[in-house]
């Protein structure tokens, strides 16, 4: 069962604070955003309200909302990236309990932790549009000690579901990859998970001399290389989550 997030994202909280500071109602803000869109595209008050409340964690009009509120996309993207970098909340106890004689008793389970999972979901009544949700209750468990042996901090681990056949045969559709959020600086030829216009993607990345990036698939016959300039990275809301260190491939 998928947990539906209901807490507003940090960006949504920022938008609300700026909106209130500008004395704009949700309806007025949605109307101003819609004025800058190409018909029939529009932002309804109901859609914006759902985003501001946290019922929806993303909005395809985030860049236009930021513009109306006088915010730069660089500022918004930094907040989005910082949110991804937040470690999971600590467990309710430290893993040590007292036995019947009052002596501390360690548990083997404390060597393992359950990883969070990012999933992509289609938006109802909006073909081709998606949003990304986080599922905290999963069956994906990692050994903390083994992660440290390969230089990965448990606090920086998040898992991502692979969609499509672009990374076949190594990473088929539906498999899950483990991502180290601390390693988001591109090293040529490594596999990374990223967010691209509210879509989850897993690709080989390469740096370009212009400061942009090249995305490469294993299945290059169907998915040729893609190159993005720094400006396109900002406009298309490309955020590198981190480097892939583990995968669970299955058919």
Short mmCIF file of C-alpha atoms in Angstrom, two decimals, residues 47-248:
data_model
loop_
_atom_site.label_atom_id
_atom_site.label_comp_id
_atom_site.label_asym_id
_atom_site.label_seq_id
_atom_site.Cartn_x
_atom_site.Cartn_y
_atom_site.Cartn_z
CA UNK A 47 -4.80 22.36 -8.37
CA UNK A 48 -2.71 25.02 -6.69
CA UNK A 49 -4.52 24.55 -3.37
CA UNK A 50 -3.81 20.80 -3.50
CA UNK A 51 -0.12 21.52 -4.05
CA UNK A 52 0.07 24.13 -1.30
CA UNK A 53 -1.65 21.78 1.20
CA UNK A 54 0.63 18.88 0.33
CA UNK A 55 -2.04 16.70 -1.23
CA UNK A 56 0.10 16.89 -4.37
CA UNK A 57 3.88 17.00 -3.90
CA UNK A 58 4.72 18.46 -7.31
CA UNK A 59 3.23 20.86 -9.83
CA UNK A 60 4.00 21.08 -13.54
CA UNK A 61 3.62 24.86 -13.22
CA UNK A 62 6.28 25.31 -10.54
CA UNK A 63 8.49 27.50 -12.72
CA UNK A 64 5.60 29.78 -13.69
CA UNK A 65 4.44 30.03 -10.06
CA UNK A 66 7.96 30.98 -8.98
CA UNK A 67 8.09 33.69 -11.66
CA UNK A 68 4.80 35.26 -10.56
CA UNK A 69 6.04 35.23 -6.95
CA UNK A 70 9.34 36.87 -7.91
CA UNK A 71 11.45 33.80 -7.11
CA UNK A 72 14.34 32.59 -9.25
CA UNK A 73 14.35 28.99 -10.43
CA UNK A 74 17.86 28.59 -9.01
CA UNK A 75 16.47 29.36 -5.55
CA UNK A 76 13.60 26.93 -5.97
CA UNK A 77 15.80 24.12 -7.32
CA UNK A 78 18.23 24.52 -4.41
CA UNK A 79 15.36 23.97 -1.98
CA UNK A 80 14.20 20.92 -3.93
CA UNK A 81 17.69 19.45 -3.87
CA UNK A 82 18.10 20.20 -0.15
CA UNK A 83 14.82 18.34 0.48
CA UNK A 84 16.18 15.27 -1.28
CA UNK A 85 19.34 15.45 0.79
CA UNK A 86 17.47 15.37 4.10
CA UNK A 87 18.25 12.16 5.99
CA UNK A 88 15.35 9.97 7.10
CA UNK A 89 13.92 10.71 10.55
CA UNK A 90 15.62 8.87 13.41
CA UNK A 91 14.01 5.69 14.76
CA UNK A 92 11.78 6.03 17.81
CA UNK A 93 14.48 4.47 20.00
CA UNK A 94 18.23 3.94 19.81
CA UNK A 95 17.99 0.19 19.25
CA UNK A 96 19.07 -0.68 22.79
CA UNK A 97 16.58 -1.90 25.31
CA UNK A 98 17.00 -3.10 28.89
CA UNK A 99 16.51 -6.77 29.70
CA UNK A 100 14.72 -8.04 32.79
CA UNK A 101 17.84 -7.37 34.91
CA UNK A 102 18.17 -3.79 33.69
CA UNK A 103 21.21 -4.49 31.48
CA UNK A 104 21.35 -3.10 27.91
CA UNK A 105 20.47 -5.67 25.29
CA UNK A 106 21.53 -5.11 21.66
CA UNK A 107 19.52 -6.47 18.75
CA UNK A 108 20.94 -7.85 15.52
CA UNK A 109 18.20 -6.02 13.58
CA UNK A 110 19.88 -2.73 14.48
CA UNK A 111 22.54 -3.50 11.84
CA UNK A 112 19.88 -3.12 9.16
CA UNK A 113 17.62 -0.29 8.16
CA UNK A 114 14.66 0.08 5.83
CA UNK A 115 15.33 2.35 2.86
CA UNK A 116 12.90 4.93 1.56
CA UNK A 117 11.67 4.58 -2.02
CA UNK A 118 10.85 7.20 -4.66
CA UNK A 119 8.12 6.23 -7.13
CA UNK A 120 6.61 7.90 -10.17
CA UNK A 121 2.84 8.08 -10.50
CA UNK A 122 0.65 9.20 -13.40
CA UNK A 123 -1.60 12.15 -12.65
CA UNK A 124 -5.29 11.36 -13.21
CA UNK A 125 -6.91 13.20 -16.13
CA UNK A 126 -3.53 14.61 -17.22
CA UNK A 127 -2.01 12.28 -19.85
CA UNK A 128 1.77 12.24 -19.81
CA UNK A 129 1.97 14.14 -16.51
CA UNK A 130 3.47 12.52 -13.44
CA UNK A 131 4.35 13.27 -9.85
CA UNK A 132 6.97 11.74 -7.58
CA UNK A 133 5.98 10.27 -4.24
CA UNK A 134 8.07 8.86 -1.44
CA UNK A 135 7.16 5.55 0.18
CA UNK A 136 8.69 5.13 3.63
CA UNK A 137 7.31 1.65 4.31
CA UNK A 138 9.20 -0.79 2.09
CA UNK A 139 10.80 -4.22 2.22
CA UNK A 140 14.16 -2.87 1.05
CA UNK A 141 16.74 -3.42 3.78
CA UNK A 142 20.46 -2.64 3.80
CA UNK A 143 23.23 -3.61 6.17
CA UNK A 144 24.67 -0.45 7.70
CA UNK A 145 28.12 -2.01 8.18
CA UNK A 146 28.33 -3.23 4.58
CA UNK A 147 27.29 0.16 3.27
CA UNK A 148 30.07 1.80 5.26
CA UNK A 149 32.54 -0.69 3.76
CA UNK A 150 31.77 0.70 0.30
CA UNK A 151 31.81 4.29 1.51
CA UNK A 152 28.05 4.90 1.62
CA UNK A 153 26.46 6.52 4.65
CA UNK A 154 23.07 5.01 5.57
CA UNK A 155 21.70 8.54 6.04
CA UNK A 156 22.33 9.26 2.34
CA UNK A 157 20.56 6.19 0.93
CA UNK A 158 17.35 6.39 -1.02
CA UNK A 159 15.93 3.92 -3.55
CA UNK A 160 14.41 4.70 -6.93
CA UNK A 161 12.21 2.59 -9.20
CA UNK A 162 13.37 2.19 -12.81
CA UNK A 163 10.77 2.89 -15.50
CA UNK A 164 10.88 1.85 -19.16
CA UNK A 165 13.36 -0.18 -21.19
CA UNK A 166 16.05 2.47 -21.66
CA UNK A 167 18.53 0.76 -19.32
CA UNK A 168 17.93 -2.82 -20.42
CA UNK A 169 19.29 -5.42 -20.21
CA UNK A 170 21.12 -4.39 -17.03
CA UNK A 171 18.26 -2.49 -15.36
CA UNK A 172 14.87 -3.70 -16.64
CA UNK A 173 11.59 -1.91 -16.09
CA UNK A 174 10.37 -2.25 -12.51
CA UNK A 175 13.69 -2.98 -10.84
CA UNK A 176 14.90 -0.85 -7.94
CA UNK A 177 18.23 0.92 -7.58
CA UNK A 178 19.96 2.12 -4.42
CA UNK A 179 21.21 5.71 -4.66
CA UNK A 180 23.89 7.54 -2.69
CA UNK A 181 22.64 11.12 -2.41
CA UNK A 182 26.05 12.35 -1.25
CA UNK A 183 27.49 11.62 -4.71
CA UNK A 184 25.59 13.91 -7.05
CA UNK A 185 28.62 15.42 -8.81
CA UNK A 186 28.85 13.73 -12.19
CA UNK A 187 31.71 11.34 -12.89
CA UNK A 188 31.69 10.36 -16.55
CA UNK A 189 30.20 6.95 -17.26
CA UNK A 190 28.64 6.37 -13.83
CA UNK A 191 24.93 5.62 -13.39
CA UNK A 192 22.81 8.26 -11.66
CA UNK A 193 19.19 8.71 -10.68
CA UNK A 194 17.67 12.06 -11.53
CA UNK A 195 14.43 13.98 -11.66
CA UNK A 196 13.59 15.48 -15.05
CA UNK A 197 10.38 17.50 -15.36
CA UNK A 198 8.77 15.46 -12.56
CA UNK A 199 9.88 12.15 -14.12
CA UNK A 200 12.24 9.71 -12.43
CA UNK A 201 15.09 8.67 -14.72
CA UNK A 202 18.14 6.43 -14.34
CA UNK A 203 20.94 7.04 -16.84
CA UNK A 204 24.66 7.04 -17.48
CA UNK A 205 25.84 10.64 -17.18
CA UNK A 206 28.69 12.55 -18.80
CA UNK A 207 29.81 16.12 -18.30
CA UNK A 208 29.94 18.46 -21.30
CA UNK A 209 32.54 21.24 -21.76
CA UNK A 210 29.72 23.79 -21.81
CA UNK A 211 28.74 22.84 -18.27
CA UNK A 212 25.82 20.73 -19.42
CA UNK A 213 25.32 16.98 -19.20
CA UNK A 214 24.83 14.06 -21.57
CA UNK A 215 22.35 11.30 -20.69
CA UNK A 216 23.08 7.87 -22.13
CA UNK A 217 21.04 4.67 -22.06
CA UNK A 218 22.20 1.09 -22.35
CA UNK A 219 19.45 0.57 -24.93
CA UNK A 220 20.82 3.17 -27.36
CA UNK A 221 18.96 1.84 -30.38
CA UNK A 222 15.64 2.98 -28.96
CA UNK A 223 16.97 5.72 -26.68
CA UNK A 224 19.71 7.85 -28.29
CA UNK A 225 21.92 10.18 -26.26
CA UNK A 226 20.38 13.36 -24.88
CA UNK A 227 22.37 16.54 -24.22
CA UNK A 228 21.26 19.42 -22.04
CA UNK A 229 22.84 22.84 -21.63
CA UNK A 230 22.96 24.58 -18.23
CA UNK A 231 19.96 26.69 -19.28
CA UNK A 232 17.99 23.61 -20.33
CA UNK A 233 18.86 21.93 -17.05
CA UNK A 234 17.26 24.85 -15.20
CA UNK A 235 14.26 25.18 -17.51
CA UNK A 236 13.48 21.45 -17.52
CA UNK A 237 14.05 21.10 -13.78
CA UNK A 238 16.78 18.48 -13.95
CA UNK A 239 17.95 17.46 -10.47
CA UNK A 240 20.58 14.77 -9.95
CA UNK A 241 19.54 12.72 -6.93
CA UNK A 242 22.78 10.74 -6.64
CA UNK A 243 24.93 7.89 -7.93
CA UNK A 244 23.57 4.35 -8.16
CA UNK A 245 25.51 1.89 -5.98
CA UNK A 246 23.14 -1.11 -5.98
CA UNK A 247 20.36 -2.57 -8.06
CA UNK A 248 17.79 -5.34 -7.84
#
